[in-house]
Coordinates of C-alpha atoms in Angstrom, one line a residue:
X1198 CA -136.2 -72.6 47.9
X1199 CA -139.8 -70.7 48.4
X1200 CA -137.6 -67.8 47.9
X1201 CA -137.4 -68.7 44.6
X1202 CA -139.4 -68.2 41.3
X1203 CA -140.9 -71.4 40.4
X1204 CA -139.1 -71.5 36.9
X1205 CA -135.7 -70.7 38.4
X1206 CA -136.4 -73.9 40.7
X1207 CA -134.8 -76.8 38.4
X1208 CA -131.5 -74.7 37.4
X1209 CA -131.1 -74.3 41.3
X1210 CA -131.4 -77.7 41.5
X1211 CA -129.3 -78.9 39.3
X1212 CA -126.5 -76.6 40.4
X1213 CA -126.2 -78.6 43.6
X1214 CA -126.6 -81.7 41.7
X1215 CA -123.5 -80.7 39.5
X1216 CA -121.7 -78.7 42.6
X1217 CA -121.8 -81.3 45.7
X1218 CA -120.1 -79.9 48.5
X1219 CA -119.4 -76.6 47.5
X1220 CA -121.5 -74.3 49.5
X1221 CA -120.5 -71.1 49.1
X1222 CA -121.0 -71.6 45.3
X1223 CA -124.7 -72.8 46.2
X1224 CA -124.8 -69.5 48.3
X1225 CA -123.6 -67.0 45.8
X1226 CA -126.0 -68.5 42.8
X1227 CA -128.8 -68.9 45.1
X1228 CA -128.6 -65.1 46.0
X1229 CA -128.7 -63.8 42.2
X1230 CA -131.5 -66.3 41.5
X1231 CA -133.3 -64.9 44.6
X1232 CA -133.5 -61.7 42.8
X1233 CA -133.9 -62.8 39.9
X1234 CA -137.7 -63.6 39.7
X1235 CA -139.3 -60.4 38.4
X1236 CA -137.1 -60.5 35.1
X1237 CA -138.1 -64.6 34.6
X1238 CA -141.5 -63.4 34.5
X1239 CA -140.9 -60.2 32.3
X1240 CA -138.4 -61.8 30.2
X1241 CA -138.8 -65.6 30.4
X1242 CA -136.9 -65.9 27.2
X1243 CA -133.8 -66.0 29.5
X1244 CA -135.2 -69.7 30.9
X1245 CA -136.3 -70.9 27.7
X1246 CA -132.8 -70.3 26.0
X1247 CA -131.1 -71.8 29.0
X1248 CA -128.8 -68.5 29.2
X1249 CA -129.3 -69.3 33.3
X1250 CA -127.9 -72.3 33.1
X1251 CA -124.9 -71.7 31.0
X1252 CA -124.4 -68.7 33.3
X1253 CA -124.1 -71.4 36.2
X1254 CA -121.7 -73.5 34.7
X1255 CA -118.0 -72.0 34.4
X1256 CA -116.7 -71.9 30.7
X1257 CA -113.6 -73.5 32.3
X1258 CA -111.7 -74.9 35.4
X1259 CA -108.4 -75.4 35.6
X1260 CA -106.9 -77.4 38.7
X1261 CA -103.3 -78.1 39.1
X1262 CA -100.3 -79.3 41.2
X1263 CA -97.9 -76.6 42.2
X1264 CA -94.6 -78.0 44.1
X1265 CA -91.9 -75.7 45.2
X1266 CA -89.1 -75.9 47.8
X1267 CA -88.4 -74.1 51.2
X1268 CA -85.8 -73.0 52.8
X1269 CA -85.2 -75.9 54.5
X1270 CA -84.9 -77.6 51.0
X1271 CA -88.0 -79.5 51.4
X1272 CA -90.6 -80.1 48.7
X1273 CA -94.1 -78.8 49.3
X1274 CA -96.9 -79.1 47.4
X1275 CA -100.0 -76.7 47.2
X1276 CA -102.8 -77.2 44.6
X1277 CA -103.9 -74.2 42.3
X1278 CA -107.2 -73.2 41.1
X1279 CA -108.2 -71.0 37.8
X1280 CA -111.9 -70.2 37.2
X1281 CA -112.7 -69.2 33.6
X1282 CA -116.2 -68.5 34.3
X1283 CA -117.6 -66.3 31.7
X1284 CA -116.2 -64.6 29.1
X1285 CA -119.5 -63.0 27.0
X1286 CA -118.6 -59.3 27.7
X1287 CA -114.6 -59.7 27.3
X1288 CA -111.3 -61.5 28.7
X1289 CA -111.8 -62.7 32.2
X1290 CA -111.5 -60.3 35.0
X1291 CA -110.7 -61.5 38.9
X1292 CA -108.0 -61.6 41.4
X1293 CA -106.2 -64.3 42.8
X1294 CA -106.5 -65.5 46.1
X1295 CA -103.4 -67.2 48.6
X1296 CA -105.1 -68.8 51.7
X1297 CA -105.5 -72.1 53.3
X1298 CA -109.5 -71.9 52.9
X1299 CA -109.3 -72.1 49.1
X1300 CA -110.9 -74.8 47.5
X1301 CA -113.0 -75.0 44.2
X1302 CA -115.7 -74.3 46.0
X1303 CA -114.6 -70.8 47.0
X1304 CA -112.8 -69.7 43.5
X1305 CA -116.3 -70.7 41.5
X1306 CA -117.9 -68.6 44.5
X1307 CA -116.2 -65.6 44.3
X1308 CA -116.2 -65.9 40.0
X1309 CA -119.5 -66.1 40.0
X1310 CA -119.8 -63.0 42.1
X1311 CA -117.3 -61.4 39.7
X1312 CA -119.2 -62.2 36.8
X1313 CA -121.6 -59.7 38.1
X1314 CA -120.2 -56.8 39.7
X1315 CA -117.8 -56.6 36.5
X1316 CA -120.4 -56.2 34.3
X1317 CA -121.7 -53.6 37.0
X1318 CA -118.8 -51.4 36.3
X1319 CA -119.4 -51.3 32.3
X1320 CA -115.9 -51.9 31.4
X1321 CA -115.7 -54.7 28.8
X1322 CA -114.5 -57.1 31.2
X1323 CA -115.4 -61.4 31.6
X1324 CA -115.4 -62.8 35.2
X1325 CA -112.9 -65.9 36.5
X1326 CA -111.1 -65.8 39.6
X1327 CA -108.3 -68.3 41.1
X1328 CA -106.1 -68.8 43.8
X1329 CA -104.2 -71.4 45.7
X1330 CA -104.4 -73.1 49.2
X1331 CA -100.6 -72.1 50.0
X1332 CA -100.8 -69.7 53.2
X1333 CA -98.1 -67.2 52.8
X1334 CA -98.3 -66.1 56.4
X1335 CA -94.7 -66.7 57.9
X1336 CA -93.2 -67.6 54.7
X1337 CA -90.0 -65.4 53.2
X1338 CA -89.8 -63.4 50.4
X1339 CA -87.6 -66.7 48.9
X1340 CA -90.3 -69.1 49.7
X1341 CA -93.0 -67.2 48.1
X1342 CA -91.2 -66.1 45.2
X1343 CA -90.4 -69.8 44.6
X1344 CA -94.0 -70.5 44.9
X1345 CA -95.0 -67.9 42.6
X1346 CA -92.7 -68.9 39.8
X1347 CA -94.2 -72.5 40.2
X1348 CA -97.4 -71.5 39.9
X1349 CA -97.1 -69.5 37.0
X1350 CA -95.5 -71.9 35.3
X1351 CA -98.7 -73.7 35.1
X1352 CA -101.0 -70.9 34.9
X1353 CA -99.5 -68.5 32.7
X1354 CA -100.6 -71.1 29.4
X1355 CA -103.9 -70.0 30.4
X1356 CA -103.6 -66.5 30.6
X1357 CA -103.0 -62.8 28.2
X1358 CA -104.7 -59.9 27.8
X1359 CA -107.4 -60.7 25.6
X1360 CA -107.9 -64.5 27.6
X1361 CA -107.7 -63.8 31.6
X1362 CA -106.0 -61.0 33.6
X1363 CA -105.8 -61.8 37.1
X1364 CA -105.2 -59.7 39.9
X1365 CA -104.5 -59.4 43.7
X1366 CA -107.2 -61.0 46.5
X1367 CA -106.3 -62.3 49.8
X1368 CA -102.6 -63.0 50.1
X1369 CA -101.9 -61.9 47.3
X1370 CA -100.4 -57.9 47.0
X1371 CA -97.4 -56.5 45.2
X1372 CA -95.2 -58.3 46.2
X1373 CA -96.9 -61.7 45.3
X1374 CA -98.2 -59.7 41.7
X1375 CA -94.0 -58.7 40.4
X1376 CA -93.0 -62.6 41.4
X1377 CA -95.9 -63.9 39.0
X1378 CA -95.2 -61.1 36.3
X1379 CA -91.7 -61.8 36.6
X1380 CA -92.1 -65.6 35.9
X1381 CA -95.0 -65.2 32.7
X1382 CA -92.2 -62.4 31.5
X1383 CA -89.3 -64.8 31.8
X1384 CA -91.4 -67.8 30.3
X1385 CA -93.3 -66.1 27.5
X1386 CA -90.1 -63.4 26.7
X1387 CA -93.4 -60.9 26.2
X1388 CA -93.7 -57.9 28.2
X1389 CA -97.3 -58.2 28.3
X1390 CA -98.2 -55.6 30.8
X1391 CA -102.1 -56.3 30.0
X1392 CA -101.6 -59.8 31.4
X1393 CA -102.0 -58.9 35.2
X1394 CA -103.4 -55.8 37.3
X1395 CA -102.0 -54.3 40.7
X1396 CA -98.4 -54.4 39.1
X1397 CA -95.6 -51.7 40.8
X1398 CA -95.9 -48.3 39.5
X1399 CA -92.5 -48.2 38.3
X1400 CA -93.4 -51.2 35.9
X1401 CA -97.2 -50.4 34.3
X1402 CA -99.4 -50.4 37.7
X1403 CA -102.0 -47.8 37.9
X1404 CA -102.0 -45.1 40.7
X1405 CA -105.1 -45.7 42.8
X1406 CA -105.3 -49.3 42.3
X1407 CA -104.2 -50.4 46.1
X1408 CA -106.8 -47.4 47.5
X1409 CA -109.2 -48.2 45.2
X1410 CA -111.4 -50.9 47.0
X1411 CA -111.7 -49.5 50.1
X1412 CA -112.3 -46.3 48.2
X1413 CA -114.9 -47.4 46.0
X1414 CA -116.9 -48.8 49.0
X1415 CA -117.3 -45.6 50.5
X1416 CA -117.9 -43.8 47.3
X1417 CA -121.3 -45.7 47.1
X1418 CA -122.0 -45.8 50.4
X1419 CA -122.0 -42.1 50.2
X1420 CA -124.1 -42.1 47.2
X1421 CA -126.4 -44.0 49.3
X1422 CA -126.5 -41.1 51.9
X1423 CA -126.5 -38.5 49.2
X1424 CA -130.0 -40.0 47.9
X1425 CA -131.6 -38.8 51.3
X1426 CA -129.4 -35.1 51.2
X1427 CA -127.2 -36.6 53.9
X1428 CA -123.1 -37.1 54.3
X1429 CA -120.6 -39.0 56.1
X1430 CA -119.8 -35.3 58.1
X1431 CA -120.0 -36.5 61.8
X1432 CA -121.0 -40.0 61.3
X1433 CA -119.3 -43.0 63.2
X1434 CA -118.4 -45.8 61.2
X1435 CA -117.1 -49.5 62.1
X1436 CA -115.1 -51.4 59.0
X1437 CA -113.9 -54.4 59.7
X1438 CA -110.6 -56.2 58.8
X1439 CA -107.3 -54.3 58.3
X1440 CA -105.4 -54.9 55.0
X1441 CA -106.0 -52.5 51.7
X1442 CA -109.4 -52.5 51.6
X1443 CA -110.3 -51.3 55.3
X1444 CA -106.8 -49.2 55.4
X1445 CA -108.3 -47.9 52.6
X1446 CA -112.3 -47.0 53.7
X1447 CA -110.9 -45.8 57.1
X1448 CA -108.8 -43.0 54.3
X1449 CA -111.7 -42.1 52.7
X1450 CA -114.4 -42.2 55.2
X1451 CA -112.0 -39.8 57.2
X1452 CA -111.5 -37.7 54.5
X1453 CA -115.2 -37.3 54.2
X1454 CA -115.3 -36.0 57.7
X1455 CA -116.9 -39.8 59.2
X1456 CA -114.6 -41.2 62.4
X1457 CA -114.2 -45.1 62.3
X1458 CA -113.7 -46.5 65.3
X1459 CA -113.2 -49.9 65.2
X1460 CA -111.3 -52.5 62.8
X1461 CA -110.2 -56.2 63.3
X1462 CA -108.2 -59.1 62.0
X1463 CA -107.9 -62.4 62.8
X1464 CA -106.7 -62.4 66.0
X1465 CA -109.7 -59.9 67.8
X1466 CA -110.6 -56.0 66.8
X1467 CA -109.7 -52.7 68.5
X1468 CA -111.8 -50.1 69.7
X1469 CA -110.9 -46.2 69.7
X1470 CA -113.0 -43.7 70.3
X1471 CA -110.9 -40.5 69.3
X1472 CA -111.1 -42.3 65.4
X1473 CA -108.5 -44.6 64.2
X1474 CA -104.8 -43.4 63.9
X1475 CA -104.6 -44.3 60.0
X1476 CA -100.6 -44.1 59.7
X1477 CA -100.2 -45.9 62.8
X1478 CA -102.6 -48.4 61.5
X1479 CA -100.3 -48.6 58.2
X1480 CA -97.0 -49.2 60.1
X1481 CA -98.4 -52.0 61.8
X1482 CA -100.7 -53.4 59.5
X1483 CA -98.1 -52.7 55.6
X1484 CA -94.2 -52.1 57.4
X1485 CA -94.0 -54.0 60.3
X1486 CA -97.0 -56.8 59.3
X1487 CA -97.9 -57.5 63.5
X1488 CA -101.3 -57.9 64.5
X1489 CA -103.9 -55.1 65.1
X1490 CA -102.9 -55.7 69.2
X1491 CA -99.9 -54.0 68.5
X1492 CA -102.1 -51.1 67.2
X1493 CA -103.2 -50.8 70.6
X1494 CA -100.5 -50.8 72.5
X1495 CA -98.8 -48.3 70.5
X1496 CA -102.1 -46.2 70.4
X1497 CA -102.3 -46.4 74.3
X1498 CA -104.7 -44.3 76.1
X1499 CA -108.3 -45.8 76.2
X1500 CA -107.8 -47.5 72.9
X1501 CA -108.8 -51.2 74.0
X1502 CA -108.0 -54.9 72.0
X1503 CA -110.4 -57.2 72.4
X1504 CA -109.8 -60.4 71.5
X1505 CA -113.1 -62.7 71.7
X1506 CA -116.6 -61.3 70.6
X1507 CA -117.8 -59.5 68.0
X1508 CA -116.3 -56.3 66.1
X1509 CA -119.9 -55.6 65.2
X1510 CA -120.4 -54.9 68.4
X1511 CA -119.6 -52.0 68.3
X1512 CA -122.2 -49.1 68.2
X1513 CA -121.8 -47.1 64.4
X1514 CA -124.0 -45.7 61.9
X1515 CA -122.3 -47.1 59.1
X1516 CA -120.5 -50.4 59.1
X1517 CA -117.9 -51.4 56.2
X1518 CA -117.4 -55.4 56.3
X1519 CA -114.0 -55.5 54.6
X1520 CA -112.5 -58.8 55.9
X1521 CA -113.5 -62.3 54.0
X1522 CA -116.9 -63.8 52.7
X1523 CA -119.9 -64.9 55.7
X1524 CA -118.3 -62.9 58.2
X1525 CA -121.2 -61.0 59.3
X1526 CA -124.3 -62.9 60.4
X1527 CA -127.8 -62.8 61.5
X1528 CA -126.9 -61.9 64.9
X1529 CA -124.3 -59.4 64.0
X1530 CA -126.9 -57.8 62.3
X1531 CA -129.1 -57.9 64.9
X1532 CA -126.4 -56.4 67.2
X1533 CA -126.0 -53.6 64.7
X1534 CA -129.7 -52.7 64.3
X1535 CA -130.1 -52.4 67.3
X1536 CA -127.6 -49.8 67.7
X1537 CA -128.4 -47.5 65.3
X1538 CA -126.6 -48.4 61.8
X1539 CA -128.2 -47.6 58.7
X1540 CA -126.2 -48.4 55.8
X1541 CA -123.9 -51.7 55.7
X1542 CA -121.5 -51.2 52.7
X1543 CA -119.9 -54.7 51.6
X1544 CA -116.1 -53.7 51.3
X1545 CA -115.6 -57.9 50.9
X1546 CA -117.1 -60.6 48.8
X1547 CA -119.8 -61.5 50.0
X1548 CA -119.2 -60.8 54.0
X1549 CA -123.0 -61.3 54.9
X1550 CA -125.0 -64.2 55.7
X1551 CA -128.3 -64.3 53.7
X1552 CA -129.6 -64.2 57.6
X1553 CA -127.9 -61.0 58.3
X1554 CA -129.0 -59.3 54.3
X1555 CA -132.6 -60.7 55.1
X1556 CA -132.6 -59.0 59.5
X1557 CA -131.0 -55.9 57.6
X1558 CA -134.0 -55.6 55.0
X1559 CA -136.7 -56.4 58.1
X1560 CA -135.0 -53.8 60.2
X1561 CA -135.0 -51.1 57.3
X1562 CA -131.1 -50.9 56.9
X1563 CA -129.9 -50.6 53.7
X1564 CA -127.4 -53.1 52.2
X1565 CA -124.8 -52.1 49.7
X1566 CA -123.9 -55.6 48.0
X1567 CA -120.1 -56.8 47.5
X1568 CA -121.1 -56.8 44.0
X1569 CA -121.7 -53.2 43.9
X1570 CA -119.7 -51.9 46.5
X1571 CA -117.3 -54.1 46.2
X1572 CA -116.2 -53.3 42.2
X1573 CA -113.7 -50.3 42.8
X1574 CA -111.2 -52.7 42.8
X1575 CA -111.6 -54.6 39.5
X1576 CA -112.8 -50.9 38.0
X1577 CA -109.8 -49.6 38.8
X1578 CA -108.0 -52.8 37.0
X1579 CA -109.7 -52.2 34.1
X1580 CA -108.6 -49.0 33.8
X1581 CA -104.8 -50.4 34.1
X1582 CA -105.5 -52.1 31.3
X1583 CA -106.4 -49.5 29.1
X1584 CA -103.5 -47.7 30.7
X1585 CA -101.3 -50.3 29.6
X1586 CA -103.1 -50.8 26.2
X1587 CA -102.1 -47.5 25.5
X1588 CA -98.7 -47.4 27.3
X1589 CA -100.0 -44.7 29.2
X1590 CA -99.7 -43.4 32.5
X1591 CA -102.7 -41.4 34.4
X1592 CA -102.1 -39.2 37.5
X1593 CA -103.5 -40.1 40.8
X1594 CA -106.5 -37.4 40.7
X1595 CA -107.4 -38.5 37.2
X1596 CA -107.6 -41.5 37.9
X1597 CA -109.7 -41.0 41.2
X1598 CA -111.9 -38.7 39.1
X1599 CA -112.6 -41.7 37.1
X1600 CA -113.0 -44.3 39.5
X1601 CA -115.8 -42.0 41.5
X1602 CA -117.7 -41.9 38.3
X1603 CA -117.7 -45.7 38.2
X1604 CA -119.1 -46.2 41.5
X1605 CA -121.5 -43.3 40.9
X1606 CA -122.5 -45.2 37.7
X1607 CA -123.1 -48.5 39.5
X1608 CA -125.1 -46.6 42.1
X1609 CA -127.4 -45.1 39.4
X1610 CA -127.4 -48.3 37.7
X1611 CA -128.4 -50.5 40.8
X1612 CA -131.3 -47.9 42.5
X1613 CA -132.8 -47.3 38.7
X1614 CA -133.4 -51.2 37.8
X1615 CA -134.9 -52.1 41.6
X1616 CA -137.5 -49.2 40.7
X1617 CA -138.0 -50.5 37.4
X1618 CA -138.1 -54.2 38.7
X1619 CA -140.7 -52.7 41.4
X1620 CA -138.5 -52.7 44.3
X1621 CA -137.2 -48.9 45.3
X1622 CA -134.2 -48.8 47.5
X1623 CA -133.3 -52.4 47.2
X1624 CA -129.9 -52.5 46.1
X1625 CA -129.1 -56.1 46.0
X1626 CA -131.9 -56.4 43.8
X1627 CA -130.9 -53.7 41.6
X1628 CA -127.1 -55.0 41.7
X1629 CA -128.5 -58.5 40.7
X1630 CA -130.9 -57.6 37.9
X1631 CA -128.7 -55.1 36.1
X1632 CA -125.3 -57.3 36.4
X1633 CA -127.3 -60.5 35.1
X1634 CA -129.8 -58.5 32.1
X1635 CA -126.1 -57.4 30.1
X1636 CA -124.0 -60.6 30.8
X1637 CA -127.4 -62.4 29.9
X1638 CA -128.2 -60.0 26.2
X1639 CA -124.5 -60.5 25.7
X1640 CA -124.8 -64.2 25.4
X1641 CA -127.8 -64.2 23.7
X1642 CA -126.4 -62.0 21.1
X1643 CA -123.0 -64.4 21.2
X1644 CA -125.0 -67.4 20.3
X1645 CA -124.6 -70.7 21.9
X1646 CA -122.0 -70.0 23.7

């Protein structure tokens, strides 16, 4: 709490009051408030017209039973999760997540977050986000289309293109995306390609959009290095986790001339030195789904698995955390100061601890936040919708062209507010600040909403 302004005090209070249990809600507001300080004091307008508060509490939560059958012909039940959290700058924006970890406590996290880094990209876009407990890890196509259509048959009454566009997250890709759009489709009989993003080319998807996370990422991180006349040529770089959005920054980064070295799941990371072999990475990771051991063995040579200790281990310049939220803590960081890195680009939602943003700060490595960094992704689905909008269809370079300019955007965006809030350099500042001022004006101008 002493990290706090005294007037932001009571709201933070009364989050947790309202919010028992959920901590990584309590984390995610607590680190926007932390910034959040200088603008009370400029601006305390924003405390005295409660727009803080209002921005705290979701607009609406949807919870809901979702049963479906296996193959065996058993009935299973999952429980499903919508986050309608605000809606002042346009429909709500944010993906859907399919993992055992999901509870309320994690969908109001991760909306929260999105209310911010949407507004970062300066598409008119709301934040919400959803998702489901059901894992579908070992489940077959037929289990998890039946799941799908049973969940959007409850959530699809909630849903359009000027309401809430969902997306992908966690568990959730292409495959998952056609079984939903299939079900709102057959349910509505609308064709509403507007009503979810990270749809199949063939049927109203956007080029880019699976690339686009991990490509975004780097994108600011090299802004970062541009501001200091440097590049990613020759440098090493370590991202962590293996689905589209490390796949993805290990593309670009390479591309850029860096070498990544190192990238995980679950089950332990692997190390190679010569730089990552990105389309054998793909076969195992996108065709034959195995576990980044197989990576390994097919890599051969001195490429080593390891399956206990830490992936941040590993010695880099430039570390991507790409896998889930908390990942990275204070002694990861420590671990990574110490040898030598100097930028750590959130690729995920939140992967680091406040302990490991706070060592970074101390040891003079600069943090990228998810909220920034992190917003390819949702930019990218906001230009799907004005693709479908428009029943248009962009090419892959155009629509790169117009991604890079979003994260150069949010770069601008973020280091000109920390110097105008008097802190130079400090990127989670600046992401905070100038995501919360246009939600906030927004509001204000909305009325009591």
């Amino acid at each position: 709490m002493s990290e706090l302004n005294p007037k932001l005090h009571d709201i933070y209070d009364e989050v947790l009051r309202r919010n028992p249990g959920e901590a990584e809600f309590h984390q995610a507001v607590f680190e926007v408030l932390s910034s959040l300080g200088p603008v009370v004091t400029k601006h305390p307008e924003y405390v005295n017209s409660a727009v803080i508060r209002r921005m705290c509490e979701p607009e609406r939560q949807i919870i809901f039973r979702v049963p479906w059958l296996d193959d065996n012909g058993d009935v299973q039940i999952n429980r499903g999760f919508r986050v309608e959290f605000n809606s002042a700058l346009g429909p709500y924006k944010g993906g859907l997540r399919f993992h055992p970890s999901v509870y309320l406590g994690i969908v109001k996290f991760l909306g929260f977050e999105q209310i911010f880094k949407n507004s970062l990209t300066g598409l008119p876009i709301g934040g919400g986000k959803g998702g489901s407990d059901f894992d579908p890890k070992g489940r077959s196509d037929n289990e998890i289309m039946r799941f799908c259509q049973s969940f959007m048959t409850e959530l699809y009454r909630h849903l359009g293109e000027y309401t809430d566009v969902p997306a992908g997250d966690i568990g959730v890709g292409g495959r998952e995306i056609g079984y939903l759009f299939g079900q709102y489709k057959r349910i509505t009989n609308r064709y509403e390609s507007g009503v979810l993003t990270g749809k199949g080319l063939s049927w109203g998807g956007s080029q880019v959009r699976t690339e686009a996370t991990g490509y975004g990422a780097v994108y600011f991180a090299d802004e970062i290095l541009k501001t200091t006349k440097d590049s990613f040529e020759g440098k090493r770089a370590v991202v962590s986790g293996s689905g589209n959005v490390a796949i993805y920054a290990i593309e670009k980064i390479h591309q850029l001339g860096g070498t990544v070295v190192a990238a995980s799941d679950s089950s332990g990371y692997i190390v190679d030195e010569k730089g990552i072999d990105l389309e054998l990475l793909k076969e195992i990771k996108e065709v034959k789904r195995e576990r980044i051991e197989a990576y390994a063995k097919a890599r051969g040579g001195a490429t080593q698995f390891v399956s206990d200790g830490s992936i941040w281990d590993v010695p880099c310049q430039i570390a991507i955390p790409s896998a889930t939220q908390n990942e990275l803590d204070g002694d990861h960081a420590a671990a990574l100061a110490r040898n030598g890195c100097k930028i750590v680009a959130e690729g995920a939602n939140m992967p680091c601890t406040p302990d490991a943003v706070k060592l970074f700060s101390e040891a003079g490595v600069t943090v990228a936040p998810g909220k920034a960094a992190n917003a390819g992704g949702v930019a990218t689905s906001g230009l799907e919708m004005q693709q479908n909008a428009s029943r248009d269809s962009w090419s892959f370079e155009y629509t790169e062209q117009r991604l890079a300019a979003i994260m150069q955007s949010i770069h601008h965006r973020c280091l000109v507010t920390a110097d105008e809030y008097g802190a130079p350099g400090n990127y989670v500042l600046g992401a905070n600040i100038a995501g919360f001022i246009q939600v906030a004006d927004a509001m204000t101008a909305l009325g009591l909403i």
